[in-house]
PDB file of C-alpha atoms in Angstrom:
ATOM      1  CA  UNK H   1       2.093  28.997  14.549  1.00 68.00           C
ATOM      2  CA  UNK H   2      -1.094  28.069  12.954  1.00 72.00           C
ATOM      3  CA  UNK H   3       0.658  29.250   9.576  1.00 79.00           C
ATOM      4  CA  UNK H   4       3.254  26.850   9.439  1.00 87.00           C
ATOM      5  CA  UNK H   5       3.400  24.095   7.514  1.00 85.00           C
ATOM      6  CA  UNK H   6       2.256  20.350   8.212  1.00 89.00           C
ATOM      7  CA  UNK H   7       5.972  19.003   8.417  1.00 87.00           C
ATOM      8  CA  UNK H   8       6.386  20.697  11.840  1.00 85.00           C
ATOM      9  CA  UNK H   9       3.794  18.362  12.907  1.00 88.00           C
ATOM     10  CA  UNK H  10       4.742  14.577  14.388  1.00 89.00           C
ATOM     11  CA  UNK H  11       3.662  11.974  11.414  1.00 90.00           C
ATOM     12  CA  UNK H  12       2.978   8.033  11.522  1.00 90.00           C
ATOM     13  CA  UNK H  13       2.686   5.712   9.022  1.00 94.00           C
ATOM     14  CA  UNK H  14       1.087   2.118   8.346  1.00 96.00           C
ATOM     15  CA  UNK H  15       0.293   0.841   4.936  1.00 97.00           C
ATOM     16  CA  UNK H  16      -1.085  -2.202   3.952  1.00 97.00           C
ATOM     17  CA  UNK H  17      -2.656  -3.471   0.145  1.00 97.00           C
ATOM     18  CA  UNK H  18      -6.369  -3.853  -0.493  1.00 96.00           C
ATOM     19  CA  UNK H  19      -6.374  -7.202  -0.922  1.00 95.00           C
ATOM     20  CA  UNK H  20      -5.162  -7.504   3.129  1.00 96.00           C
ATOM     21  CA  UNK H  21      -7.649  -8.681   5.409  1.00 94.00           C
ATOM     22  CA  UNK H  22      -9.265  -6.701   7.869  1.00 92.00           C
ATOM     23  CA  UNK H  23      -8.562  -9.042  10.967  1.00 91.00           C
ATOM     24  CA  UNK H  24      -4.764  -8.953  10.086  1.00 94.00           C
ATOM     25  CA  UNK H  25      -4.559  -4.646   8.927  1.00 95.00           C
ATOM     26  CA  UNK H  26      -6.069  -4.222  13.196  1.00 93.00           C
ATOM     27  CA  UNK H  27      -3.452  -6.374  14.629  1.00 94.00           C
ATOM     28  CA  UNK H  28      -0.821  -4.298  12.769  1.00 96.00           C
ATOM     29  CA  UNK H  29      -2.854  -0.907  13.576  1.00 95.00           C
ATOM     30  CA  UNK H  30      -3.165  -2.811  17.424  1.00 95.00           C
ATOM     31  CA  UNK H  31       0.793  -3.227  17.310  1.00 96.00           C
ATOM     32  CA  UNK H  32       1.479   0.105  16.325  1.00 95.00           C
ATOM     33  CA  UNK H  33      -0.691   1.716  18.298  1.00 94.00           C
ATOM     34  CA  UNK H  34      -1.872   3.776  15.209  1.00 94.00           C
ATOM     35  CA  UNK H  35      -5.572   4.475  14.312  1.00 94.00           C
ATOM     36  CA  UNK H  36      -5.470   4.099  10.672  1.00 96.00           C
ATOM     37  CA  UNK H  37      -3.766   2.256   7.384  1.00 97.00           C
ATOM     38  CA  UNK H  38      -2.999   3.801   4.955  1.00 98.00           C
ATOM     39  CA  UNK H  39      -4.212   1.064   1.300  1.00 98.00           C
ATOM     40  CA  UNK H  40      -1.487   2.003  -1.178  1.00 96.00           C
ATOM     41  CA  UNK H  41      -1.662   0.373  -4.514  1.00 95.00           C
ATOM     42  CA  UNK H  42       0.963   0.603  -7.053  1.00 92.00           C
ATOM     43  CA  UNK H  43       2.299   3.714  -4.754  1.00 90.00           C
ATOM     44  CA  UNK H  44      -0.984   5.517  -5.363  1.00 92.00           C
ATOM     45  CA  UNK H  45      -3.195   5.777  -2.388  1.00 96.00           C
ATOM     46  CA  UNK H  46      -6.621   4.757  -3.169  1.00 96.00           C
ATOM     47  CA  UNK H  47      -7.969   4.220   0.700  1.00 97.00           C
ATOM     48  CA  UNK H  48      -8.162   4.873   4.488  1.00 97.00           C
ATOM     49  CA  UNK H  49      -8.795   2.225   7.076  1.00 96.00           C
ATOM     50  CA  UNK H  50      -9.587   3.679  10.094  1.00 94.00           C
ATOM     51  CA  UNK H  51     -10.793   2.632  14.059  1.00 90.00           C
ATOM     52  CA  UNK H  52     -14.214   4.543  12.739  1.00 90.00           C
ATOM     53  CA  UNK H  53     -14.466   1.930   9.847  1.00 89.00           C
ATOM     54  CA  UNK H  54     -14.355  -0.757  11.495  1.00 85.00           C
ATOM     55  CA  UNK H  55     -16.700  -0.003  14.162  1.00 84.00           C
ATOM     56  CA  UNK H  56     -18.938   1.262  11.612  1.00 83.00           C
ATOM     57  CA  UNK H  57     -18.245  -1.236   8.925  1.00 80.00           C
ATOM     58  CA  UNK H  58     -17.314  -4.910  10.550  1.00 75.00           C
ATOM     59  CA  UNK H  59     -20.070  -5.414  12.822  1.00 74.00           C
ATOM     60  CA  UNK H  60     -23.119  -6.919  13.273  1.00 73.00           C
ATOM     61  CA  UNK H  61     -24.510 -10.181  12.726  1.00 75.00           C
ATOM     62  CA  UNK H  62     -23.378 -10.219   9.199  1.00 73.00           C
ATOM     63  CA  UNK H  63     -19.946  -9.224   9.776  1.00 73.00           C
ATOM     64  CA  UNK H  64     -16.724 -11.737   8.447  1.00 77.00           C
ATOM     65  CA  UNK H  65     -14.159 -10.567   9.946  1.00 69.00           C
ATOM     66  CA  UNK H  66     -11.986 -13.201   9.019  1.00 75.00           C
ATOM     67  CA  UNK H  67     -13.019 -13.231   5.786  1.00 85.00           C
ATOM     68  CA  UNK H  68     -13.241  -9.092   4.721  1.00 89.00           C
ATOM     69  CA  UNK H  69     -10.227  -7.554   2.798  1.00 92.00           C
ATOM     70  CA  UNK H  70      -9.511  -4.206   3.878  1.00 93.00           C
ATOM     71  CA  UNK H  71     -10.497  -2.952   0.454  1.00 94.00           C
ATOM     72  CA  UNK H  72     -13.772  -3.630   1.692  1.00 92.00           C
ATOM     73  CA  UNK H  73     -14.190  -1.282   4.131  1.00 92.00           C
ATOM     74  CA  UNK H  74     -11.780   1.399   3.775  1.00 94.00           C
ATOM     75  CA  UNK H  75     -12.951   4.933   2.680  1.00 93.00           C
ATOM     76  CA  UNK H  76     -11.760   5.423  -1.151  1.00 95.00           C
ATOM     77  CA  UNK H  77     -10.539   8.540  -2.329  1.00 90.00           C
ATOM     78  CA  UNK H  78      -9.893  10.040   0.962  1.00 93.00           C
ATOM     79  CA  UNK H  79      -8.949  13.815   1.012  1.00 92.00           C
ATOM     80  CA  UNK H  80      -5.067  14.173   1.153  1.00 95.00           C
ATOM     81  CA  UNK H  81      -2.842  17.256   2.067  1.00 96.00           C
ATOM     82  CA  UNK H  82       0.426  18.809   1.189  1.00 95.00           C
ATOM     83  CA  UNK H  83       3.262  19.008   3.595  1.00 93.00           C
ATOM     84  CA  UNK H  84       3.384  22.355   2.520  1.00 94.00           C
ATOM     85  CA  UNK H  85      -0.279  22.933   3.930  1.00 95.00           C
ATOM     86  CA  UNK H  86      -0.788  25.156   6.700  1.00 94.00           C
ATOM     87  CA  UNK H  87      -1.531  23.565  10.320  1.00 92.00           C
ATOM     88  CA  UNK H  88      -4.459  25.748   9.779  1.00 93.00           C
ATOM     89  CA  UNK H  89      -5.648  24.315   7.096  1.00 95.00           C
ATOM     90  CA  UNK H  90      -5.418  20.292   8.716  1.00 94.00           C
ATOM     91  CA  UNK H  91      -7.246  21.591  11.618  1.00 93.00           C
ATOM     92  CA  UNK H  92     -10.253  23.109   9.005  1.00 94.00           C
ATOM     93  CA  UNK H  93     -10.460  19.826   6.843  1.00 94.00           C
ATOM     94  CA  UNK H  94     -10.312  17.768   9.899  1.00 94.00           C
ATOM     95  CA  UNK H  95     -13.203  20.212  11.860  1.00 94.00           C
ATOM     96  CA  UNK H  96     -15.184  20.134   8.445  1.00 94.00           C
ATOM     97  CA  UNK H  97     -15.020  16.153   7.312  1.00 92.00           C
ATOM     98  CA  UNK H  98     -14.801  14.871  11.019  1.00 92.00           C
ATOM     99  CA  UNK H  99     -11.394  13.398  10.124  1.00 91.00           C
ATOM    100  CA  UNK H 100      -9.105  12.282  13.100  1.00 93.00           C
ATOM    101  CA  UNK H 101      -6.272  11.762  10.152  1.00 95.00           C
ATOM    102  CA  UNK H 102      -5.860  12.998   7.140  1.00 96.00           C
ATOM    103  CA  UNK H 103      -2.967  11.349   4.576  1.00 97.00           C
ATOM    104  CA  UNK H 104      -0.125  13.914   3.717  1.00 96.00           C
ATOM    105  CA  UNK H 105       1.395  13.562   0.181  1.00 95.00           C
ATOM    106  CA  UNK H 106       5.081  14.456   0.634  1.00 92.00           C
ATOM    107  CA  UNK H 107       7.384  16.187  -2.153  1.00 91.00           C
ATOM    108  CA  UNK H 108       9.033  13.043  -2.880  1.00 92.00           C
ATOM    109  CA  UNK H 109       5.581  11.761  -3.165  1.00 90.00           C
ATOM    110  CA  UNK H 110       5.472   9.698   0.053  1.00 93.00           C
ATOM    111  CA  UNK H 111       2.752   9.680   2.394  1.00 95.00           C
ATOM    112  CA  UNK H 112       2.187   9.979   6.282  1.00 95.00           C
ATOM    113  CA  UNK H 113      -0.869  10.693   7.995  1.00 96.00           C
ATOM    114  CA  UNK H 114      -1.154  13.001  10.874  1.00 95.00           C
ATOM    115  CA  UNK H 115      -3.845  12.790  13.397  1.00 94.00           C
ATOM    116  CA  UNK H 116      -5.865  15.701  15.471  1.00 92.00           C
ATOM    117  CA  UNK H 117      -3.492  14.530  18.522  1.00 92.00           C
ATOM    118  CA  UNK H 118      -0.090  15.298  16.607  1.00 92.00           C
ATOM    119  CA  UNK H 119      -2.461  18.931  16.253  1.00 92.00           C
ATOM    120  CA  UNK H 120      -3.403  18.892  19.735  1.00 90.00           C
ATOM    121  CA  UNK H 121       0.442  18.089  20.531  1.00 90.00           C
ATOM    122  CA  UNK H 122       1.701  20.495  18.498  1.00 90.00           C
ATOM    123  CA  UNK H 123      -0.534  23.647  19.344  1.00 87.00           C
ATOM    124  CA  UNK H 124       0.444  22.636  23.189  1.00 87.00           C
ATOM    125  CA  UNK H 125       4.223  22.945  22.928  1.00 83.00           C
ATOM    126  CA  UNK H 126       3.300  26.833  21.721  1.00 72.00           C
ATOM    127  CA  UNK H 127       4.262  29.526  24.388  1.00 56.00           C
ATOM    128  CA  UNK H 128       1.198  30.470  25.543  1.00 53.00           C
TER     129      UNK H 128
END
């Protein structure tokens, strides 16, 4: 089970441009009940907003939040998998970078993001 690929695994999806602002990327993330955006540019992702950036990023008593374009405080370059990569595999990257999401590259060069609780979901439907 651990073997197959990412594309058994439930996805999600939000994606926003870098030039969006912070304040209105967490009401979409809020309304979607997703923990991350995706920043696409030019259908090339170049960034990660996620619940960990803001609370690390958009706080404290400098902190414009109405004022502070994603781009700003996303994580650039952000490791991305293959469909085609083993559950096994997400779980590793995940354990080893701390990522609760990692961005999936599809074959017709899409993306989607799974999280550790489409993992946890996943691993729980096995027949134990």
């Amino acid at each position: 089970m651990m073997e197959n690929d990412i594309s058994h695994l439930d996805q999600e999806l939000l994606t926003v441009s870098a030039d969006a602002l912070a304040l209105d990327v967490i009401k979409k993330m809020k309304a979607a009940g997703l923990g991350c955006a995706l920043v696409i540019e030019n259908g090339n992702l170049v960034g990660i907003f996620t619940e960990r950036d803001l609370l690390n990023k958009l706080t404290g008593p400098t902190a414009r939040p109405s004022q502070t374009a994603v781009s700003e405080l996303m994580s650039v370059n952000p490791e991305i998998l293959s469909e085609t990569d083993s559950v096994a595999t997400a779980v590793n990257k995940m354990s080893m970078g701390r990522y609760r999401h990692i961005p999936i590259r599809k074959a017709d060069r899409s993306y989607s993001v799974i999280s550790i609780k489409h993992v946890l979901k996943y691993i729980a439907k096995a027949a134990w």
